[in-house]
Coordinates of C-alpha atoms in Angstrom, one line a residue:
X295 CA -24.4 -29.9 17.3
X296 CA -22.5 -30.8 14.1
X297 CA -19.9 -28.2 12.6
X298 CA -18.4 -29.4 9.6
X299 CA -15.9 -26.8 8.7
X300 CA -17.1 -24.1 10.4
X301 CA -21.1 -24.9 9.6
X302 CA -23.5 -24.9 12.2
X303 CA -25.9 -27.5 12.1
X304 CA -28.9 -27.4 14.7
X305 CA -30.2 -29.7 16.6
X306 CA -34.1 -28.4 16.4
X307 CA -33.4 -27.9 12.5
X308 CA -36.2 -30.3 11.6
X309 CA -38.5 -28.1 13.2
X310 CA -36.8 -24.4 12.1
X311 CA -34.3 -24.9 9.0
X312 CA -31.6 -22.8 9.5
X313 CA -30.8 -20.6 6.5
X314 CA -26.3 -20.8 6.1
X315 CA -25.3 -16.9 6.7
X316 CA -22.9 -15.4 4.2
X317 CA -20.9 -13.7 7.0
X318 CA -17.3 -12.5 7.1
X319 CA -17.5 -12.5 10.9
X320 CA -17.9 -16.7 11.3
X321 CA -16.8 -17.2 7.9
X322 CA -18.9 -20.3 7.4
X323 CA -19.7 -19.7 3.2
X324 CA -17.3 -22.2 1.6
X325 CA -20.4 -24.7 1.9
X326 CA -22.9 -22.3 0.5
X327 CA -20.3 -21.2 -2.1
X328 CA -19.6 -25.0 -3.3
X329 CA -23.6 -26.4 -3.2
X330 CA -25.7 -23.7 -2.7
X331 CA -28.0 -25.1 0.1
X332 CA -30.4 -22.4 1.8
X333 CA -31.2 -24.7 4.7
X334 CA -29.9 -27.6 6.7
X335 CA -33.0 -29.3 8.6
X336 CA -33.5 -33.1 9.8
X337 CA -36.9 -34.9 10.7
X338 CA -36.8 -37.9 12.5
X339 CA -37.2 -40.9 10.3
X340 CA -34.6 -39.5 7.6
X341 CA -31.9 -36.8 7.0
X342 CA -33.5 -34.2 4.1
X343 CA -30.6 -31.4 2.6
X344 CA -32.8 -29.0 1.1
X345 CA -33.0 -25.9 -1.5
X346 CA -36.3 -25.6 -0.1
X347 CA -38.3 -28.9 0.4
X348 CA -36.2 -30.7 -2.1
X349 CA -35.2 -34.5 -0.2
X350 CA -31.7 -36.8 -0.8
X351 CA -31.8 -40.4 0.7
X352 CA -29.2 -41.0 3.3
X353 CA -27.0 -42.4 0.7
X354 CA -27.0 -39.2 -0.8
X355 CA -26.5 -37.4 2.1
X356 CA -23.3 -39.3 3.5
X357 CA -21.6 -38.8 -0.3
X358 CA -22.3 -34.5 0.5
X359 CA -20.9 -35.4 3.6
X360 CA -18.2 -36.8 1.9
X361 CA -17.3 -34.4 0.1
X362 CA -17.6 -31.5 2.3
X363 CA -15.2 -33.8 4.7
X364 CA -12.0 -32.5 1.2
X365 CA -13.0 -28.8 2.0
X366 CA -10.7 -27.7 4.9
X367 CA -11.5 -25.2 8.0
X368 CA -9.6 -22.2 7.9
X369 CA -6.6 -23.2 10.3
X370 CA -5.6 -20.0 11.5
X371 CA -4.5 -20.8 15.0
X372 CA -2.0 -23.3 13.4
X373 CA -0.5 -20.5 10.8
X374 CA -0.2 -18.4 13.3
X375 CA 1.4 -20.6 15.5
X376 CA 4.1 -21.4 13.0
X377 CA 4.7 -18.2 12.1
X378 CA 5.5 -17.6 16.0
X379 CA 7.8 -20.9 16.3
X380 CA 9.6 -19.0 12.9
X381 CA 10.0 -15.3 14.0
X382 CA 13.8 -15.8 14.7
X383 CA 14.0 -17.0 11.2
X384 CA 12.0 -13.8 9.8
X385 CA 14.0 -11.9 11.6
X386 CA 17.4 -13.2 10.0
X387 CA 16.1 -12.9 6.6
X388 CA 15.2 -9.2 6.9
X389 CA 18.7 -8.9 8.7
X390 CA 19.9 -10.3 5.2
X391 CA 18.0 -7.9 3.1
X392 CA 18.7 -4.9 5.2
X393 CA 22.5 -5.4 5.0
X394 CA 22.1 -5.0 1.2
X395 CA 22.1 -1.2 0.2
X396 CA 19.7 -1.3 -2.6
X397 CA 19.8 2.6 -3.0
X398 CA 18.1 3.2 -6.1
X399 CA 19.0 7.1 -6.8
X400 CA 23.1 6.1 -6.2
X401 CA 24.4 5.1 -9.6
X402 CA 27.5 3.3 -7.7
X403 CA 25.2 1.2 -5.9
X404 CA 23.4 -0.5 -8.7
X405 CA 25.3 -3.8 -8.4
X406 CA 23.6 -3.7 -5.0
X407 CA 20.6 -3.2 -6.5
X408 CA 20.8 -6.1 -9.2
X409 CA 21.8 -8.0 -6.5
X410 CA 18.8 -7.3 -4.1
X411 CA 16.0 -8.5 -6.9
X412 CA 18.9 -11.6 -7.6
X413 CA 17.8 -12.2 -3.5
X414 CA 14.1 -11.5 -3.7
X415 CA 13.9 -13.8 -7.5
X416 CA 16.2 -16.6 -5.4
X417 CA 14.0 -16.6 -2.3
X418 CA 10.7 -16.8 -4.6
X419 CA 12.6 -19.8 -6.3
X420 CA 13.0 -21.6 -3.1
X421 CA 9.4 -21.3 -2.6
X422 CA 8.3 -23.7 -5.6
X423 CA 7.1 -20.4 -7.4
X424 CA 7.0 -19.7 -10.9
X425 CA 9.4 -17.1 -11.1
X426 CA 10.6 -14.4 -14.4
X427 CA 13.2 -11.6 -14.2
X428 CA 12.0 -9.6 -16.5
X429 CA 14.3 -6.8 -18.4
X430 CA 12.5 -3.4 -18.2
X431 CA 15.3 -1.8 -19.9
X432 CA 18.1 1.5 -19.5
X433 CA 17.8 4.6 -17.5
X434 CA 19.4 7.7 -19.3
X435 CA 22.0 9.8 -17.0
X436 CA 22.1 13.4 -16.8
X437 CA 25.4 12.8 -19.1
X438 CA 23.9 10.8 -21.4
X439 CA 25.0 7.6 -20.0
X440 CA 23.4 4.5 -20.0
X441 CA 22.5 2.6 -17.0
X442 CA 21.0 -0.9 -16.9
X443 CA 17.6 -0.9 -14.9
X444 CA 17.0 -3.4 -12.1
X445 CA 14.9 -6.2 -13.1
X446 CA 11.3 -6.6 -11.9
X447 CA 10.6 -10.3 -10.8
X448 CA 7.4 -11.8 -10.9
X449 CA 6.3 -15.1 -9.4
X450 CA 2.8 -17.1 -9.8
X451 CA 1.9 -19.8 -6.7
X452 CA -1.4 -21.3 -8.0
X453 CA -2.9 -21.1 -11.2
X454 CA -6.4 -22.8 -10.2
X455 CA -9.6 -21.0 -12.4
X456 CA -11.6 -21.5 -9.3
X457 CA -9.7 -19.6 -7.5
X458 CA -9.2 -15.5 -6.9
X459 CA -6.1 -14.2 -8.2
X460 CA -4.4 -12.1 -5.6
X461 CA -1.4 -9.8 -6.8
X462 CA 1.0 -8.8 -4.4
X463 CA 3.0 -5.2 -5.5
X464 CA 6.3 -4.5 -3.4
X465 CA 10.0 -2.9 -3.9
X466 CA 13.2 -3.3 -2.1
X467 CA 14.8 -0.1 -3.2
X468 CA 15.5 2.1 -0.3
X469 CA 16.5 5.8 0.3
X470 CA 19.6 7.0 1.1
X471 CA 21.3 6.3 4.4
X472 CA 24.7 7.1 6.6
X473 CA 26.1 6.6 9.8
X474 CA 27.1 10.7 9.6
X475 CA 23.0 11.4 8.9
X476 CA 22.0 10.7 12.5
X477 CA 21.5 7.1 12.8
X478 CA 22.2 5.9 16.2
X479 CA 23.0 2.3 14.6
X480 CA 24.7 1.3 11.5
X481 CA 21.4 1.6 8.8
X482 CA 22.5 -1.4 6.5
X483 CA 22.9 -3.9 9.9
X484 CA 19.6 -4.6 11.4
X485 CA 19.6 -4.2 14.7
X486 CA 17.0 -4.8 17.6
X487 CA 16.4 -2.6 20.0
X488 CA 13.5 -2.5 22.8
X489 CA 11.4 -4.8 20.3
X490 CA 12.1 -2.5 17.4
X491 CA 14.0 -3.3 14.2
X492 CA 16.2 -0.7 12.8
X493 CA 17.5 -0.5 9.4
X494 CA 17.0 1.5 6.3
X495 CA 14.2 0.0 4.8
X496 CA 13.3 -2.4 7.2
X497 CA 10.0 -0.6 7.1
X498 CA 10.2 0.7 3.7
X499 CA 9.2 -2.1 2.0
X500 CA 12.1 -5.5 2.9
X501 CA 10.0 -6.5 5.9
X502 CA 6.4 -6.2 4.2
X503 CA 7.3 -8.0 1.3
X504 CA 9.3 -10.8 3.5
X505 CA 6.0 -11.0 5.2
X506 CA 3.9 -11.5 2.4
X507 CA 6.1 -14.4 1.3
X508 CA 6.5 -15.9 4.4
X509 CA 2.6 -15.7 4.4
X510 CA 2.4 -18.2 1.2
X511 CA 5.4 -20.2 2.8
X512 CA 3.1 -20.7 6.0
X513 CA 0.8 -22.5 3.5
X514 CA 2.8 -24.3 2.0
X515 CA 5.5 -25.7 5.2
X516 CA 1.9 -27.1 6.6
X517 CA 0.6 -28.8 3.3
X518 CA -2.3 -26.2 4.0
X519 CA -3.7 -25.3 0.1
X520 CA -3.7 -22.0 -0.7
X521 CA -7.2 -20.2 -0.4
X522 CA -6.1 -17.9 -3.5
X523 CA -3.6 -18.2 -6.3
X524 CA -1.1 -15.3 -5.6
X525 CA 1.2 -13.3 -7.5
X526 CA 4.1 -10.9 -6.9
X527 CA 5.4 -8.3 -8.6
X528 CA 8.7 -6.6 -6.7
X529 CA 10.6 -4.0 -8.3
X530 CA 13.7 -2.0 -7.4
X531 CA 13.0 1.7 -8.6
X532 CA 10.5 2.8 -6.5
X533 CA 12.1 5.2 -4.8
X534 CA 13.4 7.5 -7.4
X535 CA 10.0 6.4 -9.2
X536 CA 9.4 2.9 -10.7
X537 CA 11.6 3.8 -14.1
X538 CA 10.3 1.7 -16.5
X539 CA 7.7 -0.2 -14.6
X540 CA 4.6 0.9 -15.9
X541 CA 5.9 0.3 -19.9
X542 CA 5.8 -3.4 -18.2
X543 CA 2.9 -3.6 -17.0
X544 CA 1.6 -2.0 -19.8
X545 CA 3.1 -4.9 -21.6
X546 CA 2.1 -7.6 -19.6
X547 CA -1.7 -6.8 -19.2
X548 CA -3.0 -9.4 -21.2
X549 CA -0.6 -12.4 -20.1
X550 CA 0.9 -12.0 -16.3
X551 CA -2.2 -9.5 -15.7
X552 CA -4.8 -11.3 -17.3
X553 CA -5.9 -13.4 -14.2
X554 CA -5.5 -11.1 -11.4
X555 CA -8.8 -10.1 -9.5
X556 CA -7.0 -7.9 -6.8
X557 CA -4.2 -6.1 -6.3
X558 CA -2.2 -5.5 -2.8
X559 CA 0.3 -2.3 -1.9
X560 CA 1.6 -3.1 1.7
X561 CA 3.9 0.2 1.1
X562 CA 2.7 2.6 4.0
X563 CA 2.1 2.6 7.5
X564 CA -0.7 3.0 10.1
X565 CA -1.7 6.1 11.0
X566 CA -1.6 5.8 15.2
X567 CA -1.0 2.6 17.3
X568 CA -4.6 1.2 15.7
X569 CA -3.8 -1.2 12.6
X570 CA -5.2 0.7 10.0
X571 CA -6.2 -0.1 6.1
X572 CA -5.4 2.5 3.2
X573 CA -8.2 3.6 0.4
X574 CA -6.4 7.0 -0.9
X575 CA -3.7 8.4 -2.0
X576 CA -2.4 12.1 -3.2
X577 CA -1.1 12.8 -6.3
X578 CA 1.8 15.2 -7.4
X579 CA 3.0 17.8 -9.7
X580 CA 6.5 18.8 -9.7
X581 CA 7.2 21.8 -11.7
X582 CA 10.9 23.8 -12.0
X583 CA 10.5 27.7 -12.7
X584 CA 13.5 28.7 -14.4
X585 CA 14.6 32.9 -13.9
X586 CA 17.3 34.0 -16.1
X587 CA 18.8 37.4 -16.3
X588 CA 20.7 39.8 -13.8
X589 CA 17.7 40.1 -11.4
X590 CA 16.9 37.4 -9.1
X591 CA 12.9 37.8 -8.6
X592 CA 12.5 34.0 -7.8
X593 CA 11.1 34.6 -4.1
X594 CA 8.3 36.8 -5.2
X595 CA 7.0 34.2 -7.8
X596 CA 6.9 31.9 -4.8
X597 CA 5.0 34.4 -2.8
X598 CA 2.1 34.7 -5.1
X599 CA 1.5 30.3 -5.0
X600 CA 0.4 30.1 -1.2
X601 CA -1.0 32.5 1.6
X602 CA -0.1 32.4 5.2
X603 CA -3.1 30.4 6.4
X604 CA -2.0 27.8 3.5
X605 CA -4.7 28.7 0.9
X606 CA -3.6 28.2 -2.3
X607 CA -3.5 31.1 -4.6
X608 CA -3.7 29.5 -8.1
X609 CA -6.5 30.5 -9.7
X610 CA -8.7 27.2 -10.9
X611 CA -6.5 24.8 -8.1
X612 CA -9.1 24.8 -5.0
X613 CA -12.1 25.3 -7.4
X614 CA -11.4 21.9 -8.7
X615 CA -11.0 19.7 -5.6
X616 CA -14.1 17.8 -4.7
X617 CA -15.8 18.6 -1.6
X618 CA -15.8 17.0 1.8
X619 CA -18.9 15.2 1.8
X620 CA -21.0 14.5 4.9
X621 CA -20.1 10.7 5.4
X622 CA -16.4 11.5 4.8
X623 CA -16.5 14.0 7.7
X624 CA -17.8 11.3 10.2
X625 CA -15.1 8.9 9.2
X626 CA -12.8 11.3 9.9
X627 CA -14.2 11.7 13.3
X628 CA -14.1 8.3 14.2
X629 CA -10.4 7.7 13.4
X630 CA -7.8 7.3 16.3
X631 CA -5.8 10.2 15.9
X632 CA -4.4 12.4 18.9
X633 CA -3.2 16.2 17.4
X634 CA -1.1 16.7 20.6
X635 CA 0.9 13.7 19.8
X636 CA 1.1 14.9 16.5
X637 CA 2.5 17.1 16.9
X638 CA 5.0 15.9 19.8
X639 CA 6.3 13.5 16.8
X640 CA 7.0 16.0 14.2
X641 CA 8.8 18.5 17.0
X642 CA 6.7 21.4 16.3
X643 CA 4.7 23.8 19.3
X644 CA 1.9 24.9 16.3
X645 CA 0.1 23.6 13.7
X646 CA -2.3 25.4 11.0
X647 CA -5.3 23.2 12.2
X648 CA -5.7 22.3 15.4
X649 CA -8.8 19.7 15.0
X650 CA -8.4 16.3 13.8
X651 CA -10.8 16.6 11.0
X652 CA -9.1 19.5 10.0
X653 CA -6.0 18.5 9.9
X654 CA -6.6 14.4 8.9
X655 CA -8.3 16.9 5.5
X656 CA -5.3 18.5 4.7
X657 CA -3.1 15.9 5.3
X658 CA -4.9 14.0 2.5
X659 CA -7.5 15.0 0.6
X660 CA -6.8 18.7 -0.1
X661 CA -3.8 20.0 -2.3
X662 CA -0.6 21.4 -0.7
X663 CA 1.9 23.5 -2.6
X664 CA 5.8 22.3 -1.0
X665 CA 9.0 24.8 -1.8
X666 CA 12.2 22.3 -2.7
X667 CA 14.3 24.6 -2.8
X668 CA 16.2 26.8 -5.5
X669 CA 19.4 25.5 -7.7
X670 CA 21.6 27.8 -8.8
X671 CA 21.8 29.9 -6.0
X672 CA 25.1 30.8 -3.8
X673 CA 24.6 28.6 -0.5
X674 CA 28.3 28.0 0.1
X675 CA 29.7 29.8 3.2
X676 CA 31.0 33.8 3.9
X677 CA 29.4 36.2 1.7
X678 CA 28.8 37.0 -1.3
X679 CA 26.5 40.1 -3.2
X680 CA 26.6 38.6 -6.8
X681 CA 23.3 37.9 -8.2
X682 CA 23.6 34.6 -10.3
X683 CA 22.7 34.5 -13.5
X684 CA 20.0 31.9 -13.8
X685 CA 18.2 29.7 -10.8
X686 CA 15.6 27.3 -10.6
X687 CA 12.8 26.8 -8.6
X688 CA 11.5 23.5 -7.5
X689 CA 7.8 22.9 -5.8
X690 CA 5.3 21.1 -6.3
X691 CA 1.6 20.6 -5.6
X692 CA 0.1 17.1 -4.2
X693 CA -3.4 16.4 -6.6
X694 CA -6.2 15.2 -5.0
X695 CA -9.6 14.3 -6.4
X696 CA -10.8 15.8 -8.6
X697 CA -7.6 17.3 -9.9
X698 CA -6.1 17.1 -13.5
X699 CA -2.7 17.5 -13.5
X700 CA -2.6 18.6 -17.0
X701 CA -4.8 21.4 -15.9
X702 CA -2.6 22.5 -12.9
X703 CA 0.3 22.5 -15.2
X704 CA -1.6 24.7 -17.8
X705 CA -3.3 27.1 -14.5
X706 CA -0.1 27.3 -12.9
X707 CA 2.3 28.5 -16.0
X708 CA -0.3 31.1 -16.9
X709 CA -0.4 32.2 -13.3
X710 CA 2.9 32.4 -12.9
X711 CA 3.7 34.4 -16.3
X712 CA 1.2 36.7 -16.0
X713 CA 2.5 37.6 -11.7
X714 CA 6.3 37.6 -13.7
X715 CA 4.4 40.3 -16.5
X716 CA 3.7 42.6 -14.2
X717 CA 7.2 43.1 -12.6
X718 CA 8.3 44.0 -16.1
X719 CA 11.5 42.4 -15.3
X720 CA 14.6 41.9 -17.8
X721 CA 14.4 38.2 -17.2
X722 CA 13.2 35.5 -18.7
X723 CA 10.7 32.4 -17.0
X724 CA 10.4 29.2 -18.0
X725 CA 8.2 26.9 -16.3
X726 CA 8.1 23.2 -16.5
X727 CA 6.3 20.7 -15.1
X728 CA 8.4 17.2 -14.3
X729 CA 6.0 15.0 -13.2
X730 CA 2.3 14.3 -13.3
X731 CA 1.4 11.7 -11.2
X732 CA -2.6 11.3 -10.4
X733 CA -4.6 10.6 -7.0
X734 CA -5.3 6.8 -6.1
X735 CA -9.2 6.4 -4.3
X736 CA -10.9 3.0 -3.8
X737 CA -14.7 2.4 -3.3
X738 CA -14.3 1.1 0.4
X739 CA -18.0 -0.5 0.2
X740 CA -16.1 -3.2 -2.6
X741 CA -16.0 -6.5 -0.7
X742 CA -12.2 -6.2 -1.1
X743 CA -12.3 -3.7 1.7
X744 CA -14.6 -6.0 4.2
X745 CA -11.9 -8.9 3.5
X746 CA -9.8 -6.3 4.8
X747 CA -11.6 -5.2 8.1
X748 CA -12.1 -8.8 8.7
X749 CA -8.7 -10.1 8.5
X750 CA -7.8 -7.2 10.7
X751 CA -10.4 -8.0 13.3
X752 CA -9.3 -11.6 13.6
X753 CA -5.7 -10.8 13.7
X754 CA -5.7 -7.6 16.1
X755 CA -9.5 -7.9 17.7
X756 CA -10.2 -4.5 16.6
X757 CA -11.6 -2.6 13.7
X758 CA -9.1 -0.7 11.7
X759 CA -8.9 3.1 10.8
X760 CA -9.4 3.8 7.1
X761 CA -7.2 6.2 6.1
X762 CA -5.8 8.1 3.2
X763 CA -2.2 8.8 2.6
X764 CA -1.0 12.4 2.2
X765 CA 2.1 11.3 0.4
X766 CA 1.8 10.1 -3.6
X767 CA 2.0 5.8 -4.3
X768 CA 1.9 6.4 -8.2
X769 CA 2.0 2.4 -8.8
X770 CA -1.5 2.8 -7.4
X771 CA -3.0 4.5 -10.0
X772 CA -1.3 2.6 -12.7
X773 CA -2.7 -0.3 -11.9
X774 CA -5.5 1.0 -11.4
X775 CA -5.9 2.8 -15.1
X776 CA -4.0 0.2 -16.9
X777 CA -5.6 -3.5 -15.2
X778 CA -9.2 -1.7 -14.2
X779 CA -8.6 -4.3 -11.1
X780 CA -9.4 -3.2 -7.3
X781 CA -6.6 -2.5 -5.3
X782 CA -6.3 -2.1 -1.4
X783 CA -3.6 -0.8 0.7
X784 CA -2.6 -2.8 4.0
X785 CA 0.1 -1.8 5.9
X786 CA 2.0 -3.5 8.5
X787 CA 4.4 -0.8 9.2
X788 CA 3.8 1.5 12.9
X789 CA 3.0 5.2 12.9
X790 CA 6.9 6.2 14.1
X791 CA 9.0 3.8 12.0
X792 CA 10.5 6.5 10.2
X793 CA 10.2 6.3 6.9
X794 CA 12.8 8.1 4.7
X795 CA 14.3 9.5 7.9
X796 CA 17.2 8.5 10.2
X797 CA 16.2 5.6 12.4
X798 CA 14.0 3.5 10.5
X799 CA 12.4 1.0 12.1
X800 CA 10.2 -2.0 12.1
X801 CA 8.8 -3.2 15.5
X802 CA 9.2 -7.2 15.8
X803 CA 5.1 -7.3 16.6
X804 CA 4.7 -5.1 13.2
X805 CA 6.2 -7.8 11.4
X806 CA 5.3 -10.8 13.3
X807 CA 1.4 -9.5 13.7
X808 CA 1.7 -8.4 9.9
X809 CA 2.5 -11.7 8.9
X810 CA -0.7 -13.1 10.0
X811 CA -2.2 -10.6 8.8
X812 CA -1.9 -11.9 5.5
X813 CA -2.7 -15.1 6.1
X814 CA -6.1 -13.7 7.7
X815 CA -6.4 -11.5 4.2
X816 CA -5.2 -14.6 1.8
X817 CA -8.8 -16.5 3.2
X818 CA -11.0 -14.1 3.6
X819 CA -10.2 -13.0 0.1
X820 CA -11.2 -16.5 -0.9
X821 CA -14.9 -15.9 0.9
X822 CA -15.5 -12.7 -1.7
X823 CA -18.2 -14.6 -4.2
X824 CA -16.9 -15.1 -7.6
X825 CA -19.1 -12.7 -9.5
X826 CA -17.5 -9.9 -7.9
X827 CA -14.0 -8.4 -8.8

């Protein structure tokens, strides 16, 4: 048996040509990609390579040979190996990026910030990349002020027209974090505990964006080619978010865009202890109801969004969500997902749902209406009977498909004025809606998504969970609307690290595993057939 990368070539094919699968599993298509051969077979007094019946002389045969000798085997076991021999190393540079507190919604910290994407643009540098800081602008202050914006970098490795065109989105922004909060450890000094990580924003996004790059650096500290060219963009506003970010890529769609077939977010986390891929994610409309006058009927306005069992009482809201369909409910089924252990993590006894489905649907593909809280309002300590003269109410409602958020603006002021007519109260509402941010949903049958599966399966010999995300990724959609380019979600980060909370964490496998992930991702991407993007 011959097996010139990766082929198989049988013995008997002179008697039974073998047709070369297209096959994610074995991946053996870079030789049906580069000469298009249906069949291999051999006879016994000379060698035929055939599209059908079509015969080469031997001559011919040993110059394919020759040829297909320059197109390299996948060499996974040897990435992977070097990405083990370098963990110590990965380690240290996400103990370097941890220790900087790149808060993005504490004005005092932005020299930290600017600093941070001076790191990430440095680091990309270092790598041989071709690397732009590129000025998105000022942010306005609630006093007027003017603040300068982080900048975004980008970096290209690979600019070969043969190739797909990965882009890689991340951010190093984190959220806020102190000692006082509830951290068992200092959050800005990495620190390893039982074979976690901890850190604010180890797992939020340092340690999936130092794993992509270390991914290309794997490549490149073997003088193994790159199976796609691949292109980061890494921002530092994504927290409070992504302030001027979509004006850029806006702007840069027919230059820096231009090229890219597909688009990576590694900014969420697996949904159980099963490595899991991301195809969805909710949207969100923030709105602020402003009551002013000398009676505070704020409470009651807030009664009349939301019943008890968690149905929302907007009139137009849950007529416009699109139904669970048959072959969503199965997926939902088969997902790894334990409700006791649920749960157990988020400390409560009782939940509104108590079956997976259930709850795995309201999680993420049916709107929720959240109370913030009300400014304005006395909450300092002892007591105090004065009614304040203006608050303001802050929810919002996460959007899911097929929701329009300049509908739920327009259905939610004109429920909430006429409940407010009706008291015939002295006050006065105004109701505004802050942000407008739209659902993200992939077609999981795009190739994009079996690249996905696959790399997964060779990395953790398992299939992963798709899963949506209840939460709202706006860079998602952007993308999405402004490129047109098909975008997939794969996390590295675990179930409990934390995110936003006290005790973030990483686990060392996460990262370490996550890493070669991506390298598993960056070839399979490079099996998807060109015609398709």
């Amino acid at each position: 048996m011959f097996t010139p990368t990766g082929h198989v070539w049988t013995e008997d094919a002179h008697r039974n040509p073998v047709p070369l699968k297209h096959s994610y599993k074995h991946g053996a298509r870079d030789l049906e990609k580069a000469y298009k051969f249906s069949t291999v077979c051999r006879d016994v007094d000379n060698i035929t390579i055939g599209c059908s019946k079509d015969k080469m002389n031997i001559g011919a045969f040993h110059s394919i040979l020759l040829v297909i000798s320059t197109v390299h085997a996948f060499q996974y076991n040897q990435l992977a190996q070097y990405i083990d021999e370098h963990q110590e190393e990965y380690v240290e540079a996400l103990r370097d990026w941890v220790a900087v507190e790149s808060d993005s919604s504490n004005v005092l910290r932005r020299p930290e910030l600017h600093r941070m994407m001076e790191m990430v643009a440095q680091k990309l540098q270092q790598m041989g990349g071709t690397v732009e800081s590129v000025d998105i602008g000022e942010q306005e202050l609630p006093d007027k002020q003017r603040l300068a914006l982080p900048k975004v970098v980008t970096a290209q490795f690979g600019s070969d027209p043969n190739k797909h065109t990965l882009c890689v989105y991340g951010h190093v922004d984190v959220q806020p974090a102190k000692l006082e909060d509830g951290w068992a450890t200092d959050p800005f000094n990495l620190t390893e505990m039982s074979g976690n990580l901890y850190g604010r924003g180890a797992s939020d996004n340092k340690a999936p964006v130092l794993a992509w790059m270390h991914a290309v650096e794997a490549y490149q500290k073997l003088s193994l080619e790159l199976p796609v060219n691949v292109k980061f963009v890494i921002e530092g506003m994504e927290e409070t978010g992504s302030n001027g970010l979509e004006a850029m890529i806006l702007a840069q769609k027919d230059t820096f865009f231009s090229d890219v077939d597909y688009i990576v977010v590694s900014d969420c986390g697996w949904l159980s202890r099963r490595p899991a891929i991301t195809y969805g994610t909710r949207g969100n409309c923030y709105f602020l109801a402003e009551v002013r006058g000398p009676k505070d009927i704020t409470p009651y306005l807030w009664d009349t969004l939301i019943s008890p069992s968690g149905k929302i009482l907007v009139p137009g809201i849950r007529e416009a969500v699109a139904p669970l369909s048959d072959d969503e409910w199965r997926m939902y089924q088969d997902i790894e997902f334990d409700v006791d252990d649920y749960k157990s993590k988020i400390g409560v006894s009782k939940l509104m749902y108590n079956s997976k489905v259930d709850l795995l649907a309201h999680k993420w593909r049916y709107p929720t209406v959240s109370i913030h809280g009300i400014e304005g309002a006395f909450s300092d300590p002892g007591t105090k009977t004065v009614i304040p003269s203006k608050v303001c109410a802050k929810f919002s409602i996460r959007q899911v498909p097929n929701m329009d958020p300049a509908v739920v603006e327009k259905k939610v002021s004109e429920h909430l004025h006429s409940v407010f007519s009706k008291r015939h109260s002295p006050n006065t509402l105004t109701v505004s809606m802050v942000i407008g941010a739209k659902p993200w949903l992939a077609d999981i049958q795009h190739p994009l998504y079996e690249a996905g599966k696959a790399a997964v399966k060779r990395v953790f010999s398992v299939d992963p969970d798709l899963i949506r995300e209840g939460g709202t990724i706006p860079i998602s959609r952007t993308f999405q609307d402004v490129t047109g380019k098909s975008i997939i979600m794969m996390p590295i980060g675990g179930f409990d690290d934390g995110l936003h909370s006290q005790n973030e964490k990483i686990s060392r496998y996460n990262y370490i595993e996550g890493t070669k992930l991506f390298i598993a991702f960056l070839n399979e991407l490079s099996q998807i057939e060109r015609a398709v993007v």
